[in-house]
Amino acid sequence: MLQLPESWVWDSWYVFDGTLHHAFYLRASRALKDPNRRHRHPYIGHATSTDLVNWEVHSDAIAISDPPAFDSWTTWTGSVVKGDDGMWWIYYTGTSKEDGGDIQKIGAAKSKDLYSWEKISSKALVEADPKFYEMLDYNKWHDQAFRDPWVFKQDGLWHMLITARSIEGERFSRGVVGHATSQDMLTWSVQPPLTAPNGGFGQMEVFQVENVHGQAVLLWCCGPNELTPQLREKYPYGGMFSVVGDSLLGPFDITKSVWFPHTSIYAARIVEHKGKWYMLGFENETESGFGGRILDPIEVQIQGHGLVPASS
């Protein structure tokens, strides 16, 4: 379990360097008193582990930039991948004080060793394209969703999956898998979404796609207040969802998604360790309040159309 006495911890993402599992996560000081304030006061923390259970905490990886910058207000969820240049790249979400903090963009930093990071630019590398994705409109949604980049390489091309909203569909069902591609990891072209709207999700957060024992699976989360009324009645806690596909790029039929049977885990990732796959996510709301810690790993397997606990 990853728990910090001085900070709440929430969204996390992981990478294995051949010896250690590295966790990067959002954290915010408990001195804020109200955990709901954490979203506007985050740092990207860093810890390492050999077993996904016991963690050694290191210095923070990323903090906000001085304005003007795409990340002058917040640095939010992302992913880490080793580039063609041998460097580690962390892609992450930023919001800025200059535009009111409700327009999400994506930038990056690089590292030789996963411990010390240098931001590439004060300007975003990827922004929403209005041809495909909903722009800021408070009559439709509370922000301009374009965040949580998950980056991987397939068939010689870099792909980025992005939390985004379609320009079509019912208000609480516009959540889609946004998509961008790049040849060099630096210059990105925004593509149409990989999934169709009207799957029941107002937003699909913190994407991940992996080959689990030879089967491509897409993983995401959604809170109960962002589900359609029909799904909200079925899944009153919201939580983790997944669905299998033909490849890492789909197609994925979101209407066949499987809810992970855990009422408090959120923004979870799956991590391979010694040939098995485990889910790690933060403890969200419980009867005693906001958990704010990364729970111990839960072994998972694919059953039917998605992921379930391995003991199922």
CSV table of C-alpha atoms in Angstrom, one decimal:
chain,number,residue,atom,x,y,z
A,1,MET,CA,0.0,0.0,0.0
A,2,LEU,CA,1.3,3.5,-0.8
A,3,GLN,CA,0.1,5.9,1.8
A,4,LEU,CA,1.6,9.3,2.7
A,5,PRO,CA,1.0,10.8,6.1
A,6,GLU,CA,1.3,14.4,4.9
A,7,SER,CA,-0.5,14.0,1.5
A,8,TRP,CA,-3.5,12.5,-0.2
A,9,VAL,CA,-2.6,10.3,-3.1
A,10,TRP,CA,-4.9,9.6,-6.1
A,11,ASP,CA,-4.4,8.9,-9.8
A,12,SER,CA,-1.3,6.9,-10.5
A,13,TRP,CA,0.6,5.3,-13.4
A,14,TYR,CA,3.5,2.8,-13.6
A,15,VAL,CA,6.5,1.8,-15.5
A,16,PHE,CA,9.1,-1.0,-15.0
A,17,ASP,CA,12.8,-0.3,-15.6
A,18,GLY,CA,13.8,-3.9,-15.6
A,19,THR,CA,14.5,-4.0,-11.8
A,20,LEU,CA,12.0,-1.6,-10.1
A,21,HIS,CA,8.4,-0.7,-10.6
A,22,HIS,CA,8.1,3.1,-10.7
A,23,ALA,CA,4.9,4.7,-9.6
A,24,PHE,CA,4.0,8.2,-10.5
A,25,TYR,CA,1.0,9.7,-8.8
A,26,LEU,CA,-0.9,12.8,-8.0
A,27,ARG,CA,-0.5,14.0,-4.4
A,28,ALA,CA,-1.7,17.1,-2.5
A,29,SER,CA,-1.0,18.3,1.1
A,30,ARG,CA,-3.5,17.2,3.8
A,31,ALA,CA,-3.0,20.8,5.1
A,32,LEU,CA,-5.7,21.7,2.5
A,33,LYS,CA,-8.1,20.1,5.0
A,34,ASP,CA,-10.8,19.5,2.4
A,35,PRO,CA,-9.7,16.6,0.0
A,36,ASN,CA,-11.9,18.1,-2.7
A,37,ARG,CA,-9.4,21.0,-2.9
A,38,ARG,CA,-6.6,18.5,-4.0
A,39,HIS,CA,-7.4,18.8,-7.7
A,40,ARG,CA,-6.2,22.4,-7.9
A,41,HIS,CA,-3.1,21.8,-5.7
A,42,PRO,CA,-1.3,18.7,-7.1
A,43,TYR,CA,2.3,17.6,-7.5
A,44,ILE,CA,3.3,14.5,-9.5
A,45,GLY,CA,5.0,12.2,-6.9
A,46,HIS,CA,7.3,9.3,-7.4
A,47,ALA,CA,7.9,6.0,-5.6
A,48,THR,CA,9.6,2.7,-6.4
A,49,SER,CA,8.9,-1.0,-5.4
A,50,THR,CA,10.1,-4.5,-6.1
A,51,ASP,CA,6.8,-6.1,-5.3
A,52,LEU,CA,4.0,-3.5,-5.9
A,53,VAL,CA,3.2,-3.6,-2.1
A,54,ASN,CA,6.1,-2.0,-0.4
A,55,TRP,CA,7.1,1.5,-1.7
A,56,GLU,CA,10.1,3.8,-1.3
A,57,VAL,CA,9.1,7.4,-1.8
A,58,HIS,CA,11.4,9.7,-3.8
A,59,SER,CA,11.4,13.4,-4.6
A,60,ASP,CA,8.5,14.7,-6.6
A,61,ALA,CA,8.8,14.3,-10.4
A,62,ILE,CA,6.8,17.3,-11.7
A,63,ALA,CA,5.5,20.6,-10.3
A,64,ILE,CA,3.5,23.4,-12.0
A,65,SER,CA,5.3,26.0,-14.2
A,66,ASP,CA,5.5,29.7,-13.7
A,67,PRO,CA,3.0,31.5,-16.0
A,68,PRO,CA,2.6,31.8,-18.9
A,69,ALA,CA,2.5,28.0,-19.4
A,70,PHE,CA,0.0,25.3,-20.3
A,71,ASP,CA,0.6,23.9,-16.8
A,72,SER,CA,0.7,27.0,-14.7
A,73,TRP,CA,-2.2,25.9,-12.5
A,74,THR,CA,-2.2,22.1,-12.4
A,75,THR,CA,-0.2,19.0,-13.4
A,76,TRP,CA,-2.5,16.1,-13.7
A,77,THR,CA,-2.5,12.4,-14.8
A,78,GLY,CA,-0.4,10.9,-17.5
A,79,SER,CA,1.9,8.0,-18.5
A,80,VAL,CA,5.6,7.2,-18.8
A,81,VAL,CA,7.2,5.4,-21.7
A,82,LYS,CA,10.8,4.9,-23.0
A,83,GLY,CA,11.4,6.7,-26.2
A,84,ASP,CA,13.3,5.8,-29.4
A,85,ASP,CA,16.0,8.1,-28.1
A,86,GLY,CA,16.6,6.0,-25.0
A,87,MET,CA,15.1,8.7,-22.8
A,88,TRP,CA,12.1,8.3,-20.5
A,89,TRP,CA,9.2,10.5,-21.5
A,90,ILE,CA,6.4,11.5,-19.1
A,91,TYR,CA,3.3,12.8,-20.8
A,92,TYR,CA,0.9,14.6,-18.5
A,93,THR,CA,-2.1,16.9,-18.3
A,94,GLY,CA,-1.9,20.6,-17.6
A,95,THR,CA,-4.3,23.5,-17.0
A,96,SER,CA,-3.3,27.1,-16.8
A,97,LYS,CA,-4.2,30.2,-14.8
A,98,GLU,CA,-4.2,32.2,-18.0
A,99,ASP,CA,-7.4,30.5,-19.4
A,100,GLY,CA,-9.2,29.9,-16.1
A,101,GLY,CA,-8.1,26.3,-15.6
A,102,ASP,CA,-10.9,24.5,-17.3
A,103,ILE,CA,-9.2,23.9,-20.7
A,104,GLN,CA,-7.1,20.7,-20.5
A,105,LYS,CA,-3.9,20.3,-22.6
A,106,ILE,CA,-1.1,17.8,-22.8
A,107,GLY,CA,2.6,18.3,-22.5
A,108,ALA,CA,5.7,16.3,-21.7
A,109,ALA,CA,9.0,16.1,-19.8
A,110,LYS,CA,12.1,13.8,-20.3
A,111,SER,CA,14.5,12.0,-18.0
A,112,LYS,CA,17.6,9.8,-18.3
A,113,ASP,CA,16.9,7.9,-15.1
A,114,LEU,CA,13.2,8.4,-14.1
A,115,TYR,CA,14.2,10.5,-11.1
A,116,SER,CA,15.1,13.9,-12.5
A,117,TRP,CA,12.8,15.4,-15.1
A,118,GLU,CA,13.1,18.3,-17.5
A,119,LYS,CA,10.0,19.8,-19.2
A,120,ILE,CA,10.1,20.0,-22.9
A,121,SER,CA,8.2,23.2,-23.4
A,122,SER,CA,6.0,25.7,-21.6
A,123,LYS,CA,3.5,25.2,-24.5
A,124,ALA,CA,1.3,22.1,-24.9
A,125,LEU,CA,2.2,19.4,-27.3
A,126,VAL,CA,-1.4,18.2,-27.9
A,127,GLU,CA,-4.7,20.2,-27.7
A,128,ALA,CA,-8.3,19.2,-28.6
A,129,ASP,CA,-9.4,19.6,-32.2
A,130,PRO,CA,-12.9,21.0,-32.6
A,131,LYS,CA,-13.5,18.8,-35.7
A,132,PHE,CA,-13.6,15.8,-33.4
A,133,TYR,CA,-13.9,16.9,-29.8
A,134,GLU,CA,-16.1,19.0,-27.6
A,135,MET,CA,-14.7,22.4,-26.7
A,136,LEU,CA,-15.4,24.3,-23.5
A,137,ASP,CA,-19.1,24.9,-23.1
A,138,TYR,CA,-20.5,25.1,-19.6
A,139,ASN,CA,-24.0,24.3,-21.0
A,140,LYS,CA,-22.7,20.9,-22.0
A,141,TRP,CA,-20.0,20.0,-19.5
A,142,HIS,CA,-18.0,21.5,-16.6
A,143,ASP,CA,-14.7,21.6,-18.4
A,144,GLN,CA,-13.0,20.9,-21.7
A,145,ALA,CA,-12.0,17.3,-21.3
A,146,PHE,CA,-8.7,16.5,-23.0
A,147,ARG,CA,-6.5,14.8,-20.5
A,148,ASP,CA,-4.9,11.6,-19.1
A,149,PRO,CA,-2.6,10.7,-22.0
A,150,TRP,CA,-1.7,7.0,-22.3
A,151,VAL,CA,1.2,6.6,-24.8
A,152,PHE,CA,2.4,3.5,-26.5
A,153,LYS,CA,4.0,2.4,-29.8
A,154,GLN,CA,2.5,0.1,-32.3
A,155,ASP,CA,3.5,-0.7,-35.9
A,156,GLY,CA,6.2,2.0,-35.9
A,157,LEU,CA,3.9,4.8,-34.8
A,158,TRP,CA,3.4,6.4,-31.4
A,159,HIS,CA,-0.2,6.5,-30.2
A,160,MET,CA,-1.8,8.6,-27.4
A,161,LEU,CA,-5.2,7.7,-25.9
A,162,ILE,CA,-6.9,10.7,-24.3
A,163,THR,CA,-9.9,11.4,-22.1
A,164,ALA,CA,-12.2,13.4,-24.4
A,165,ARG,CA,-15.8,14.1,-25.3
A,166,SER,CA,-17.4,13.8,-28.7
A,167,ILE,CA,-19.1,16.6,-30.5
A,168,GLU,CA,-22.1,14.3,-30.9
A,169,GLY,CA,-24.3,12.4,-28.5
A,170,GLU,CA,-26.4,12.8,-25.3
A,171,ARG,CA,-24.8,15.0,-22.6
A,172,PHE,CA,-24.0,12.2,-20.2
A,173,SER,CA,-22.9,9.8,-23.0
A,174,ARG,CA,-20.3,11.8,-25.0
A,175,GLY,CA,-17.3,10.2,-23.4
A,176,VAL,CA,-14.9,8.7,-25.9
A,177,VAL,CA,-11.3,7.5,-26.3
A,178,GLY,CA,-9.5,10.4,-27.9
A,179,HIS,CA,-6.6,9.6,-30.1
A,180,ALA,CA,-3.4,11.3,-31.4
A,181,THR,CA,-0.4,9.9,-33.3
A,182,SER,CA,3.2,10.9,-33.7
A,183,GLN,CA,6.3,9.8,-35.6
A,184,ASP,CA,8.8,11.4,-33.2
A,185,MET,CA,6.9,11.7,-29.8
A,186,LEU,CA,7.1,15.5,-30.1
A,187,THR,CA,4.9,16.5,-33.0
A,188,TRP,CA,1.4,15.0,-32.6
A,189,SER,CA,-1.6,14.9,-35.0
A,190,VAL,CA,-5.0,14.7,-33.4
A,191,GLN,CA,-7.1,11.9,-34.9
A,192,PRO,CA,-10.8,11.0,-34.6
A,193,PRO,CA,-11.8,9.1,-31.5
A,194,LEU,CA,-11.3,5.4,-31.3
A,195,THR,CA,-14.8,4.7,-29.8
A,196,ALA,CA,-18.3,5.9,-30.6
A,197,PRO,CA,-20.3,8.1,-28.2
A,198,ASN,CA,-23.5,7.0,-26.5
A,199,GLY,CA,-21.9,4.2,-24.5
A,200,GLY,CA,-23.2,5.5,-21.3
A,201,PHE,CA,-20.3,7.5,-20.1
A,202,GLY,CA,-20.1,11.3,-19.8
A,203,GLN,CA,-16.3,10.9,-19.5
A,204,MET,CA,-14.0,8.0,-19.6
A,205,GLU,CA,-11.0,8.9,-17.4
A,206,VAL,CA,-7.4,7.6,-17.0
A,207,PHE,CA,-7.3,5.2,-20.0
A,208,GLN,CA,-4.9,2.3,-20.3
A,209,VAL,CA,-4.6,-0.4,-23.0
A,210,GLU,CA,-2.6,-3.5,-22.6
A,211,ASN,CA,-2.2,-7.0,-24.0
A,212,VAL,CA,-3.2,-9.3,-21.1
A,213,HIS,CA,-2.2,-12.8,-21.9
A,214,GLY,CA,-2.5,-12.2,-25.6
A,215,GLN,CA,-5.9,-10.3,-25.4
A,216,ALA,CA,-6.1,-6.5,-25.9
A,217,VAL,CA,-8.1,-4.8,-23.1
A,218,LEU,CA,-9.0,-1.2,-22.5
A,219,LEU,CA,-9.4,0.1,-19.0
A,220,TRP,CA,-10.9,3.3,-17.7
A,221,CYS,CA,-12.9,4.8,-14.8
A,222,CYS,CA,-16.0,7.0,-14.4
A,223,GLY,CA,-17.6,8.6,-11.4
A,224,PRO,CA,-21.3,8.0,-10.7
A,225,ASN,CA,-22.3,11.6,-11.5
A,226,GLU,CA,-20.8,11.3,-15.0
A,227,LEU,CA,-22.8,8.2,-15.9
A,228,THR,CA,-26.1,8.1,-17.7
A,229,PRO,CA,-29.0,7.7,-15.3
A,230,GLN,CA,-29.4,4.1,-16.5
A,231,LEU,CA,-25.8,3.2,-15.7
A,232,ARG,CA,-25.8,5.3,-12.5
A,233,GLU,CA,-28.7,3.1,-11.2
A,234,LYS,CA,-26.8,0.0,-12.1
A,235,TYR,CA,-23.4,1.2,-10.8
A,236,PRO,CA,-24.2,3.7,-8.0
A,237,TYR,CA,-20.5,3.9,-7.0
A,238,GLY,CA,-19.2,4.4,-10.5
A,239,GLY,CA,-15.6,2.9,-10.6
A,240,MET,CA,-13.5,0.9,-12.9
A,241,PHE,CA,-14.6,-0.4,-16.3
A,242,SER,CA,-12.9,-2.4,-19.0
A,243,VAL,CA,-13.6,-4.1,-22.4
A,244,VAL,CA,-11.6,-6.3,-24.7
A,245,GLY,CA,-10.9,-5.5,-28.3
A,246,ASP,CA,-9.3,-7.0,-31.4
A,247,SER,CA,-6.1,-5.0,-30.9
A,248,LEU,CA,-4.6,-2.2,-28.8
A,249,LEU,CA,-6.3,0.2,-31.1
A,250,GLY,CA,-9.6,-1.6,-31.0
A,251,PRO,CA,-12.2,-1.6,-32.2
A,252,PHE,CA,-13.7,-1.4,-28.7
A,253,ASP,CA,-17.5,-1.7,-28.1
A,254,ILE,CA,-18.0,0.4,-25.0
A,255,THR,CA,-21.6,-0.9,-24.6
A,256,LYS,CA,-20.1,-4.3,-23.6
A,257,SER,CA,-17.9,-2.8,-20.8
A,258,VAL,CA,-17.5,-4.8,-17.6
A,259,TRP,CA,-17.6,-3.1,-14.2
A,260,PHE,CA,-14.8,-4.1,-11.8
A,261,PRO,CA,-16.5,-5.3,-8.5
A,262,HIS,CA,-14.9,-2.9,-6.0
A,263,THR,CA,-16.8,0.0,-4.6
A,264,SER,CA,-14.0,2.4,-3.8
A,265,ILE,CA,-11.0,1.7,-6.2
A,266,TYR,CA,-10.6,4.4,-8.8
A,267,ALA,CA,-8.3,5.6,-11.5
A,268,ALA,CA,-6.6,2.2,-11.4
A,269,ARG,CA,-4.0,0.8,-13.7
A,270,ILE,CA,-3.0,-2.8,-14.4
A,271,VAL,CA,0.7,-3.8,-14.0
A,272,GLU,CA,2.4,-7.0,-15.0
A,273,HIS,CA,4.6,-8.6,-12.2
A,274,LYS,CA,6.2,-12.0,-12.5
A,275,GLY,CA,3.9,-13.1,-15.3
A,276,LYS,CA,0.7,-12.1,-13.5
A,277,TRP,CA,-1.4,-8.9,-13.9
A,278,TYR,CA,-2.5,-6.7,-11.0
A,279,MET,CA,-4.7,-3.7,-10.6
A,280,LEU,CA,-3.5,-0.8,-8.5
A,281,GLY,CA,-5.7,2.3,-7.8
A,282,PHE,CA,-6.5,4.8,-5.2
A,283,GLU,CA,-9.1,4.4,-2.5
A,284,ASN,CA,-11.8,6.9,-3.3
A,285,GLU,CA,-14.8,7.6,-1.1
A,286,THR,CA,-15.5,5.3,1.8
A,287,GLU,CA,-17.9,5.4,4.7
A,288,SER,CA,-15.2,7.2,6.7
A,289,GLY,CA,-14.5,9.7,3.9
A,290,PHE,CA,-11.9,10.1,1.1
A,291,GLY,CA,-9.3,7.3,1.2
A,292,GLY,CA,-6.4,9.1,-0.6
A,293,ARG,CA,-4.0,6.1,-0.8
A,294,ILE,CA,-2.9,3.5,-3.3
A,295,LEU,CA,-4.4,0.2,-2.4
A,296,ASP,CA,-2.5,-3.1,-2.4
A,297,PRO,CA,-2.5,-4.8,-5.8
A,298,ILE,CA,-5.4,-7.0,-6.8
A,299,GLU,CA,-4.7,-9.9,-9.2
A,300,VAL,CA,-6.9,-9.7,-12.3
A,301,GLN,CA,-7.8,-11.9,-15.3
A,302,ILE,CA,-10.0,-11.4,-18.4
A,303,GLN,CA,-13.4,-13.1,-18.1
A,304,GLY,CA,-16.0,-12.5,-20.8
A,305,HIS,CA,-15.7,-9.0,-22.1
A,306,GLY,CA,-13.4,-7.5,-19.5
A,307,LEU,CA,-11.3,-7.7,-16.3
A,308,VAL,CA,-12.4,-9.3,-13.1
A,309,PRO,CA,-10.5,-10.4,-9.9
A,310,ALA,CA,-8.4,-13.5,-10.5
A,311,SER,CA,-10.3,-15.4,-7.8
A,312,SER,CA,-13.6,-15.0,-9.7
